[in-house]
Coordinates of C-alpha atoms and ligand atoms in Angstrom, one line a residue:
X1 CA 73.7 145.1 27.9
X2 CA 71.1 143.8 30.5
X3 CA 71.8 140.2 29.5
X4 CA 75.6 140.7 29.8
X5 CA 75.2 142.0 33.2
X6 CA 73.1 139.2 34.6
X7 CA 75.2 136.7 32.8
X8 CA 78.3 138.1 34.4
X9 CA 76.5 138.0 37.7
X10 CA 75.7 134.5 37.3
X11 CA 79.1 133.6 36.5
X12 CA 80.4 135.2 39.5
X13 CA 77.9 133.6 41.8
X14 CA 78.7 130.2 40.3
X15 CA 82.5 130.7 40.7
X16 CA 81.8 131.9 44.4
X17 CA 79.8 128.9 45.2
X18 CA 81.6 126.1 43.5
X19 CA 85.0 126.5 45.3
X20 CA 84.5 127.1 48.9
X21 CA 87.1 124.6 49.8
X22 CA 89.8 126.5 47.9
X23 CA 89.0 129.3 50.3
X24 CA 88.8 127.2 53.2
X25 CA 92.1 125.4 52.8
X26 CA 94.1 128.4 51.6
X27 CA 92.3 131.1 53.6
X28 CA 93.8 131.8 57.1
X29 CA 90.3 133.1 58.3
X30 CA 87.7 130.4 57.4
X31 CA 85.0 132.6 58.8
X32 CA 85.5 134.9 55.9
X33 CA 84.8 132.2 53.3
X34 CA 81.8 130.9 55.0
X35 CA 80.5 134.5 55.0
X36 CA 81.1 134.8 51.2
X37 CA 79.4 131.4 50.8
X38 CA 76.4 132.5 52.9
X39 CA 76.2 135.9 51.2
X40 CA 76.1 134.2 47.9
X41 CA 73.0 132.0 48.6
X42 CA 70.0 133.4 46.8
X43 CA 66.8 131.8 45.5
X44 CA 65.6 134.7 43.3
X45 CA 66.2 133.7 39.6
X46 CA 67.4 136.5 37.3
X47 CA 65.5 137.6 34.3
X48 CA 67.9 135.6 32.3
X49 CA 67.2 132.3 34.1
X50 CA 63.4 132.8 34.0
X51 CA 63.5 133.2 30.2
X52 CA 65.5 130.0 29.8
X53 CA 62.9 128.4 31.9
X54 CA 60.1 129.5 29.7
X55 CA 61.8 128.1 26.7
X56 CA 61.2 124.7 28.1
X57 CA 57.5 125.3 28.9
X58 CA 58.3 125.2 32.6
X59 CA 56.8 128.2 34.6
X60 CA 58.4 130.1 37.1
X61 CA 56.5 129.4 40.4
X62 CA 56.4 133.0 41.3
X63 CA 54.6 133.9 38.1
X64 CA 51.7 131.5 39.1
X65 CA 48.9 132.4 41.5
X66 CA 49.8 130.8 44.9
X67 CA 46.1 129.2 44.9
X68 CA 47.2 127.3 41.8
X69 CA 50.5 125.9 43.4
X70 CA 50.2 122.2 43.9
X71 CA 51.3 122.8 47.6
X72 CA 52.4 125.8 49.6
X73 CA 55.8 126.6 48.1
X74 CA 56.4 129.4 50.3
X75 CA 57.4 127.2 53.1
X76 CA 60.6 126.4 51.2
X77 CA 61.5 130.0 50.4
X78 CA 64.3 130.3 52.9
X79 CA 65.9 127.0 52.6
X80 CA 68.8 125.6 50.6
X81 CA 70.4 122.1 50.2
X82 CA 74.1 121.9 50.8
X83 CA 76.6 119.0 50.7
X84 CA 79.4 118.5 53.1
X85 CA 82.0 116.1 51.8
X86 CA 85.5 114.7 51.6
X87 CA 86.2 115.4 55.2
X88 CA 89.4 114.6 56.8
X89 CA 89.3 112.7 60.2
X90 CA 92.1 112.9 62.7
X91 CA 92.7 110.1 65.3
X92 CA 92.0 112.5 68.3
X93 CA 88.6 113.7 67.1
X94 CA 85.2 112.1 67.1
X95 CA 84.7 111.3 63.6
X96 CA 83.2 114.1 61.4
X97 CA 80.3 111.9 60.2
X98 CA 79.4 111.0 63.9
X99 CA 79.7 114.5 65.2
X100 CA 78.0 116.4 62.4
X101 CA 74.8 114.0 62.3
X102 CA 74.6 114.3 66.1
X103 CA 74.8 118.1 65.9
X104 CA 72.1 118.2 63.1
X105 CA 69.8 116.1 65.0
X106 CA 69.6 118.4 67.8
X107 CA 68.5 121.2 65.4
X108 CA 64.7 121.2 64.4
X109 CA 65.3 123.5 61.3
X110 CA 68.2 121.6 59.8
X111 CA 66.9 118.4 57.9
X112 CA 69.1 115.5 56.6
X113 CA 68.4 114.5 53.0
X114 CA 71.0 111.8 52.5
X115 CA 74.2 110.9 53.9
X116 CA 76.8 108.1 53.2
X117 CA 79.9 107.4 55.4
X118 CA 81.2 105.2 52.6
X119 CA 80.8 107.8 49.9
X120 CA 81.6 110.6 52.5
X121 CA 78.9 113.1 52.0
X122 CA 76.1 114.7 54.1
X123 CA 73.3 116.6 52.3
X124 CA 71.3 119.0 54.4
X125 CA 68.6 121.4 53.9
X126 CA 68.7 124.6 55.8
X127 CA 68.3 128.4 55.8
X128 CA 71.1 130.8 55.7
X129 CA 71.4 131.4 59.4
X130 CA 71.6 127.8 60.2
X131 CA 74.1 127.3 57.5
X132 CA 76.3 130.1 59.0
X133 CA 76.0 128.5 62.4
X134 CA 76.7 124.9 61.3
X135 CA 79.5 125.7 59.0
X136 CA 81.2 128.0 61.7
X137 CA 80.7 125.4 64.3
X138 CA 82.2 122.5 62.2
X139 CA 85.1 124.4 60.7
X140 CA 86.4 125.2 64.1
X141 CA 87.0 121.5 64.6
X142 CA 87.3 119.8 61.2
X143 CA 88.7 120.1 57.6
X144 CA 86.0 119.4 55.1
X145 CA 84.4 120.6 51.8
X146 CA 81.1 122.0 51.3
X147 CA 79.0 123.2 48.3
X148 CA 75.6 124.2 47.3
X149 CA 73.3 121.6 45.7
X150 CA 70.1 123.4 45.4
X151 CA 69.5 127.2 45.7
X152 CA 65.9 127.4 44.5
X153 CA 64.2 124.7 46.4
X154 CA 60.6 126.2 45.9
X155 CA 61.1 126.0 41.9
X156 CA 62.7 122.6 42.0
X157 CA 60.0 121.2 44.1
X158 CA 57.4 122.8 41.8
X159 CA 58.9 121.3 38.7
X160 CA 58.5 117.8 40.2
X161 CA 54.7 118.0 40.2
X162 CA 52.9 117.2 37.0
X163 CA 52.7 120.3 34.7
X164 CA 49.0 121.0 33.7
X165 CA 48.9 119.2 30.3
X166 CA 49.9 116.0 31.9
X167 CA 48.1 116.2 35.2
X168 CA 45.4 113.6 35.2
X169 CA 45.0 110.3 33.5
X170 CA 41.2 110.5 33.9
X171 CA 41.0 113.0 31.3
X172 CA 42.2 110.7 28.8
X173 CA 39.6 108.8 27.0
X174 CA 42.0 106.1 26.0
X175 CA 41.8 102.9 27.9
X176 CA 44.4 101.1 25.8
X177 CA 47.1 99.6 28.2
X178 CA 50.2 100.6 26.4
X179 CA 49.3 104.1 25.4
X180 CA 48.1 104.7 28.7
X181 CA 51.1 103.6 30.4
X182 CA 53.3 105.4 28.0
X183 CA 51.5 108.5 29.3
X184 CA 51.5 107.3 32.7
X185 CA 55.3 107.4 32.9
X186 CA 55.7 110.8 31.4
X187 CA 55.3 112.5 34.9
X188 CA 55.0 111.4 38.7
X189 CA 51.6 110.2 39.6
X190 CA 49.6 110.6 42.7
X191 CA 48.2 107.7 44.6
X192 CA 44.8 107.7 43.0
X193 CA 46.3 107.6 39.5
X194 CA 48.7 104.8 40.6
X195 CA 45.7 102.7 41.9
X196 CA 43.7 103.5 38.9
X197 CA 46.7 102.3 36.7
X198 CA 46.6 99.0 38.8
X199 CA 42.9 98.4 37.8
X200 CA 43.8 99.0 34.2
X201 CA 46.6 96.5 34.3
X202 CA 44.5 93.8 36.0
X203 CA 41.7 94.4 33.7
X204 CA 44.2 93.9 30.8
X205 CA 45.8 90.9 32.2
X206 CA 43.4 89.2 34.3
X207 CA 45.0 85.8 34.1
X208 CA 48.4 86.6 35.1
X209 CA 48.0 89.8 37.3
X210 CA 46.2 90.2 40.7
X211 CA 45.8 92.9 43.3
X212 CA 46.9 91.7 46.8
X213 CA 45.4 93.6 49.6
X214 CA 48.2 94.1 52.4
X215 CA 46.2 96.1 55.0
X216 CA 45.2 99.7 55.8
X217 CA 47.2 102.5 57.0
X218 CA 46.8 104.8 60.1
X219 CA 44.8 107.3 57.8
X220 CA 42.7 104.4 56.3
X221 CA 44.3 104.1 52.9
X222 CA 44.8 100.5 51.4
X223 CA 48.1 99.3 50.8
X224 CA 48.1 97.4 47.4
X225 CA 50.6 95.1 45.9
X226 CA 50.6 93.5 42.4
X227 CA 51.2 89.8 42.0
X228 CA 52.7 88.6 38.6
X229 CA 52.3 84.9 38.2
X230 CA 52.0 83.2 34.9
X231 CA 51.3 79.5 36.1
X232 CA 48.2 77.8 37.5
X233 CA 47.4 78.1 41.3
X234 CA 48.4 74.2 41.9
X235 CA 52.0 75.1 41.1
X236 CA 52.1 78.3 43.2
X237 CA 53.9 76.8 46.3
X238 CA 56.7 75.4 44.1
X239 CA 57.6 78.9 42.4
X240 CA 59.5 81.2 44.3
X241 CA 58.8 84.9 44.5
X242 CA 60.9 88.0 43.9
X243 CA 59.5 90.9 45.8
X244 CA 60.1 94.5 44.7
X245 CA 59.1 97.4 46.9
X246 CA 59.4 101.1 46.8
X247 CA 58.2 104.2 48.5
X248 CA 58.9 103.2 52.0
X249 CA 60.2 106.9 52.3
X250 CA 57.6 109.1 50.9
X251 CA 59.7 111.7 49.1
X252 CA 61.6 109.2 47.1
X253 CA 59.1 109.4 44.2
X254 CA 61.5 107.8 41.7
X255 CA 61.3 104.5 43.7
X256 CA 57.6 104.4 43.2
X257 CA 57.6 105.0 39.5
X258 CA 60.5 102.6 38.8
X259 CA 58.7 99.8 40.6
X260 CA 55.7 100.3 38.3
X261 CA 58.0 100.6 35.5
X262 CA 59.7 97.3 36.0
X263 CA 56.1 95.5 36.0
X264 CA 55.2 97.3 33.0
X265 CA 58.3 96.3 31.2
X266 CA 57.9 92.6 32.2
X267 CA 54.4 92.4 31.0
X268 CA 55.3 94.1 27.7
X269 CA 58.2 91.7 27.0
X270 CA 56.2 88.8 28.1
X271 CA 53.4 89.6 25.7
X272 CA 55.9 90.4 22.9
X273 CA 57.2 86.9 23.4
X274 CA 60.6 87.8 24.6
X275 CA 62.3 84.5 25.1
X276 CA 64.4 85.5 28.2
X277 CA 61.4 87.3 30.0
X278 CA 59.1 84.2 29.3
X279 CA 61.8 81.8 31.1
X280 CA 61.9 84.3 34.0
X281 CA 58.2 84.4 34.4
X282 CA 57.6 80.7 34.0
X283 CA 60.2 80.2 36.8
X284 CA 59.7 83.1 39.1
X285 CA 56.8 85.0 40.5
X286 CA 57.0 88.7 41.2
X287 CA 55.4 90.6 43.9
X288 CA 55.4 94.6 43.5
X289 CA 54.6 96.9 46.3
X290 CA 55.3 100.3 44.7
X291 CA 53.6 102.3 47.5
X292 CA 54.9 101.0 51.0
X293 CA 53.8 104.3 52.6
X294 CA 50.5 105.6 51.0
X295 CA 49.8 108.1 53.7
X296 CA 53.4 109.7 53.6
X297 CA 53.2 109.7 49.7
X298 CA 49.7 111.2 49.9
X299 CA 51.1 114.0 52.2
X300 CA 54.0 114.8 49.6
X301 CA 51.3 115.5 47.0
X302 CA 49.1 117.7 49.4
X303 CA 51.3 119.3 51.9
X304 CA 55.1 118.6 52.2
X305 CA 57.0 117.4 49.2
X306 CA 60.0 116.3 51.4
X307 CA 58.1 114.4 53.9
X308 CA 59.8 110.9 54.6
X309 CA 58.0 109.0 57.2
X310 CA 54.5 107.6 57.6
X311 CA 51.7 109.8 59.1
X312 CA 51.1 107.9 62.3
X313 CA 50.5 109.8 65.6
X314 CA 53.3 109.4 68.2
X315 CA 53.3 110.1 71.8
X316 CA 54.3 113.6 71.2
X317 CA 51.4 115.5 69.9
X318 CA 53.6 118.0 67.9
X319 CA 55.5 115.3 65.9
X320 CA 53.9 112.8 63.6
X321 CA 55.3 109.9 61.7
X322 CA 57.4 106.7 62.2
X323 CA 60.2 105.8 59.7
X324 CA 58.8 102.5 58.5
X325 CA 62.4 101.5 57.4
X326 CA 63.5 101.4 61.1
X327 CA 60.5 99.6 62.5
X328 CA 61.0 96.0 61.5
X329 CA 61.8 93.3 64.2
X330 CA 65.5 92.7 63.3
X331 CA 67.9 94.6 65.6
X332 CA 65.1 97.1 66.4
X333 CA 66.3 99.9 68.7
X334 CA 64.0 102.4 70.4
X335 CA 64.7 105.3 72.7
X336 CA 67.7 106.8 70.7
X337 CA 65.6 109.0 68.3
X338 CA 62.7 111.3 69.4
X339 CA 59.5 111.3 67.6
X340 CA 60.3 114.5 65.7
X341 CA 63.4 112.9 64.1
X342 CA 63.0 111.7 60.5
X343 CA 64.5 108.5 61.7
X344 CA 62.0 107.7 64.5
X345 CA 61.6 103.9 64.7
X346 CA 58.4 104.1 67.0
X347 CA 58.3 102.8 70.5
X348 CA 58.0 99.1 69.7
X349 CA 58.7 96.7 66.9
X350 CA 56.1 96.9 64.1
X351 CA 54.4 100.0 65.7
X352 CA 54.3 101.3 62.1
X353 CA 51.1 99.9 60.7
X354 CA 52.7 99.4 57.3
X355 CA 55.6 97.1 58.6
X356 CA 53.0 95.3 60.7
X357 CA 50.7 94.9 57.8
X358 CA 53.6 93.7 55.5
X359 CA 54.9 91.1 58.1
X360 CA 51.3 89.6 58.6
X361 CA 50.8 89.4 54.8
X362 CA 54.1 87.7 54.3
X363 CA 53.5 85.3 57.2
X364 CA 50.1 84.5 55.8
X365 CA 51.3 83.7 52.5
X366 CA 54.6 82.2 53.1
X367 CA 53.6 78.5 52.3
X368 CA 51.5 79.3 49.3
X369 CA 54.0 81.9 47.9
X370 CA 57.5 81.4 49.4
X371 CA 59.8 84.4 48.8
X372 CA 63.3 83.9 47.4
X373 CA 64.8 87.4 46.7
X374 CA 64.1 90.9 47.6
X375 CA 64.9 94.3 46.2
X376 CA 63.9 97.6 48.1
X377 CA 64.1 100.6 45.9
X378 CA 65.1 104.0 47.5
X379 CA 66.7 107.3 46.3
X380 CA 69.1 108.8 46.1
X381 CA 72.9 108.4 45.6
X382 CA 73.3 105.6 42.8
X383 CA 74.3 102.8 45.1
X384 CA 73.7 98.9 45.4
X385 CA 73.5 98.1 49.2
X386 CA 73.7 94.6 50.6
X387 CA 73.2 93.2 54.1
X388 CA 73.6 93.9 56.9
X389 CA 72.5 97.4 57.7
X390 CA 72.6 97.2 61.5
X391 CA 76.2 96.3 61.9
X392 CA 79.3 95.5 59.9
X393 CA 80.6 93.2 62.6
X394 CA 78.4 90.2 61.4
X395 CA 79.1 88.6 58.1
X396 CA 76.2 88.0 55.9
X397 CA 75.6 84.4 54.7
X398 CA 77.0 83.4 51.4
X399 CA 78.8 86.9 51.2
X400 CA 80.9 86.0 48.2
X401 CA 77.8 85.4 45.9
X402 CA 76.1 88.4 47.4
X403 CA 78.8 90.6 46.5
X404 CA 79.1 89.3 43.0
X405 CA 75.3 89.7 42.6
X406 CA 75.8 93.4 43.7
X407 CA 78.5 93.8 41.1
X408 CA 76.3 92.3 38.6
X409 CA 73.4 94.5 39.3
X410 CA 75.7 97.6 39.0
X411 CA 77.2 96.5 35.8
X412 CA 73.8 95.9 34.2
X413 CA 72.8 99.3 35.0
X414 CA 76.1 100.6 33.6
X415 CA 76.0 98.5 30.4
X416 CA 72.4 100.0 29.9
X417 CA 72.9 103.7 30.6
X418 CA 76.4 104.5 31.4
X419 CA 75.5 105.3 35.0
X420 CA 77.6 104.2 37.7
X421 CA 76.0 102.7 41.0
X422 CA 78.6 102.3 43.7
X423 CA 78.5 99.1 45.9
X424 CA 78.5 99.0 49.7
X425 CA 77.5 97.0 52.6
X426 CA 74.4 98.8 53.9
X427 CA 76.0 99.4 57.4
X428 CA 78.9 101.1 55.7
X429 CA 76.7 103.5 53.8
X430 CA 74.6 104.4 56.9
X431 CA 77.6 104.4 59.2
X432 CA 75.8 102.0 61.6
X433 CA 79.0 101.2 63.5
X434 CA 79.2 104.9 64.5
X435 CA 75.6 105.6 64.9
X436 CA 73.8 102.3 65.6
X437 CA 70.3 103.8 65.3
X438 CA 70.9 104.5 61.5
X439 CA 70.8 100.9 60.7
X440 CA 68.4 99.4 63.0
X441 CA 64.9 97.6 62.2
X442 CA 65.4 98.0 58.4
X443 CA 63.3 96.2 55.8
X444 CA 66.5 95.1 54.0
X445 CA 67.8 93.0 57.2
X446 CA 64.2 91.9 58.0
X447 CA 63.8 90.5 54.7
X448 CA 67.1 89.0 54.4
X449 CA 67.2 87.4 57.8
X450 CA 63.6 86.1 57.8
X451 CA 62.2 85.9 54.4
X452 CA 64.5 86.1 51.3
X453 CA 67.7 84.4 50.5
X454 CA 68.9 87.2 48.4
X455 CA 68.3 91.0 49.5
X456 CA 69.5 94.3 48.2
X457 CA 68.6 97.9 48.5
X458 CA 69.0 100.0 45.3
X459 CA 69.4 104.0 45.8
X460 CA 68.4 105.3 42.4
X461 CA 69.4 108.4 40.8
X462 CA 70.9 110.9 40.9
X463 CA 74.0 111.6 42.9
X464 CA 73.1 114.8 44.4
X465 CA 72.2 117.3 41.5
X466 CA 68.5 117.2 42.2
X467 CA 68.3 114.7 45.1
X468 CA 64.8 113.7 45.8
X469 CA 63.6 116.2 43.2
X470 CA 64.8 114.3 40.3
X471 CA 62.8 115.7 37.2
X472 CA 60.1 113.6 35.7
X473 CA 61.9 113.4 32.3
X474 CA 64.3 110.7 34.0
X475 CA 61.4 108.4 35.1
X476 CA 61.8 106.4 31.9
X477 CA 65.7 106.3 31.6
X478 CA 65.9 105.2 35.4
X479 CA 63.1 102.8 34.8
X480 CA 65.2 101.2 31.9
X481 CA 68.3 101.0 33.6
X482 CA 66.8 99.2 36.8
X483 CA 64.7 96.9 34.7
X484 CA 68.0 95.8 32.9
X485 CA 69.4 95.0 36.6
X486 CA 66.3 93.1 37.5
X487 CA 66.6 90.9 34.3
X488 CA 70.1 90.2 35.3
X489 CA 68.9 89.3 38.9
X490 CA 66.2 86.9 37.5
X491 CA 68.8 85.4 35.4
X492 CA 71.2 84.9 38.3
X493 CA 68.4 83.5 40.5
X494 CA 67.5 80.8 37.8
X495 CA 71.1 79.8 37.3
X496 CA 71.5 79.6 41.1
X497 CA 68.6 77.3 41.4
Ligands
LIG501 ZN1 64.8 105.7 51.5

């Protein structure tokens, strides 16, 4: 009887949450439908839901002593993630995308997760009161759809941290590379485990793999890259390098694990004598920087799972962090975003130590290791983005081939896993023509303009179900589909040369 009751309640909740637009478009009083949407937001799991969690060996965070939580989960206890989508713009109004992002940026307690003008969605984290305020405000002027993405943020966050049985590599006696790496990809890993894995890799493959020291962060952590090069040093200035980076945004954990996974698969296939991979590695070098933002990444493991920027001090003592991905020297803009904004670019070009160090390193090595191609991994939205990010008015060079390559990357993912990655110009995705600060100073444009002939951003899974909080069971599937696109990329680069 009890089960039946909770089940009915659940179905009722879901129905109410899933169809807000049908209320909005058919109801004469939009305030009523917003009210019922807000009323149905609840984070408390029913007994029914908790029992299904336990079946999967995942604990409910409230059943665990707070002192054993990975971070303070209570800080998320009033927040939800909702999606605004499929808006309709009329000619007389300021476009919905522009107006909504501007409105949100004025509010300290609404956070933008991801947004795309091209895909027409804006995902935001906020509490009930702010949801009421924002939806009421926007619906007085615009027609748009909205839905709940995440109703239990503390639990979803909790589930992204390693469960106790997988917590530490150091507990494992085994130093075999394959066994250890398979374990390594079972869960997300903190910086110490990742750097320990780097050491294991280099000890296993000392002849072809080396650790490159890029520089130190604001908090004194080293930025480390791995160079994979199968030829002698004397040939190194003739071989072009493919650069793959991840983790420029701290909370995008899947981009970090995927960068590591690509390296792991290349090494395995090379060792197993896979002919295509041997050909790629004999003709291309690879440089991997899985943790572009070590301080921010560490902070997501110790304090705030949803932190995005680095941890540098700004001129405002209350607000830390520069968005590294706005701090590069191609169409850099300052003065639009405040230091409290998640998109804060700093006051001057390369103020973020990570982009400064990276630029120095690339300049120092540009003759010995010329760069040819660049892929920057982010999450989420399942998109392949090509230059430019700062404006759609300027055509990128060789656009036809750039686009063909973008379609090839997407197709190779779809053939591998069935997942569809949409293709956009980065400026379309960011809405840079409406909001210029959204596309300024990006790593993509900087690399494309100054360093690499080909350059792309891949925004990895998913398309909004978990967002940044993609469960760790997807680390390997995402790694595999992106590895497949990297092999396509390498084959294209070799045929192009
Ligand atoms: Zn990102």
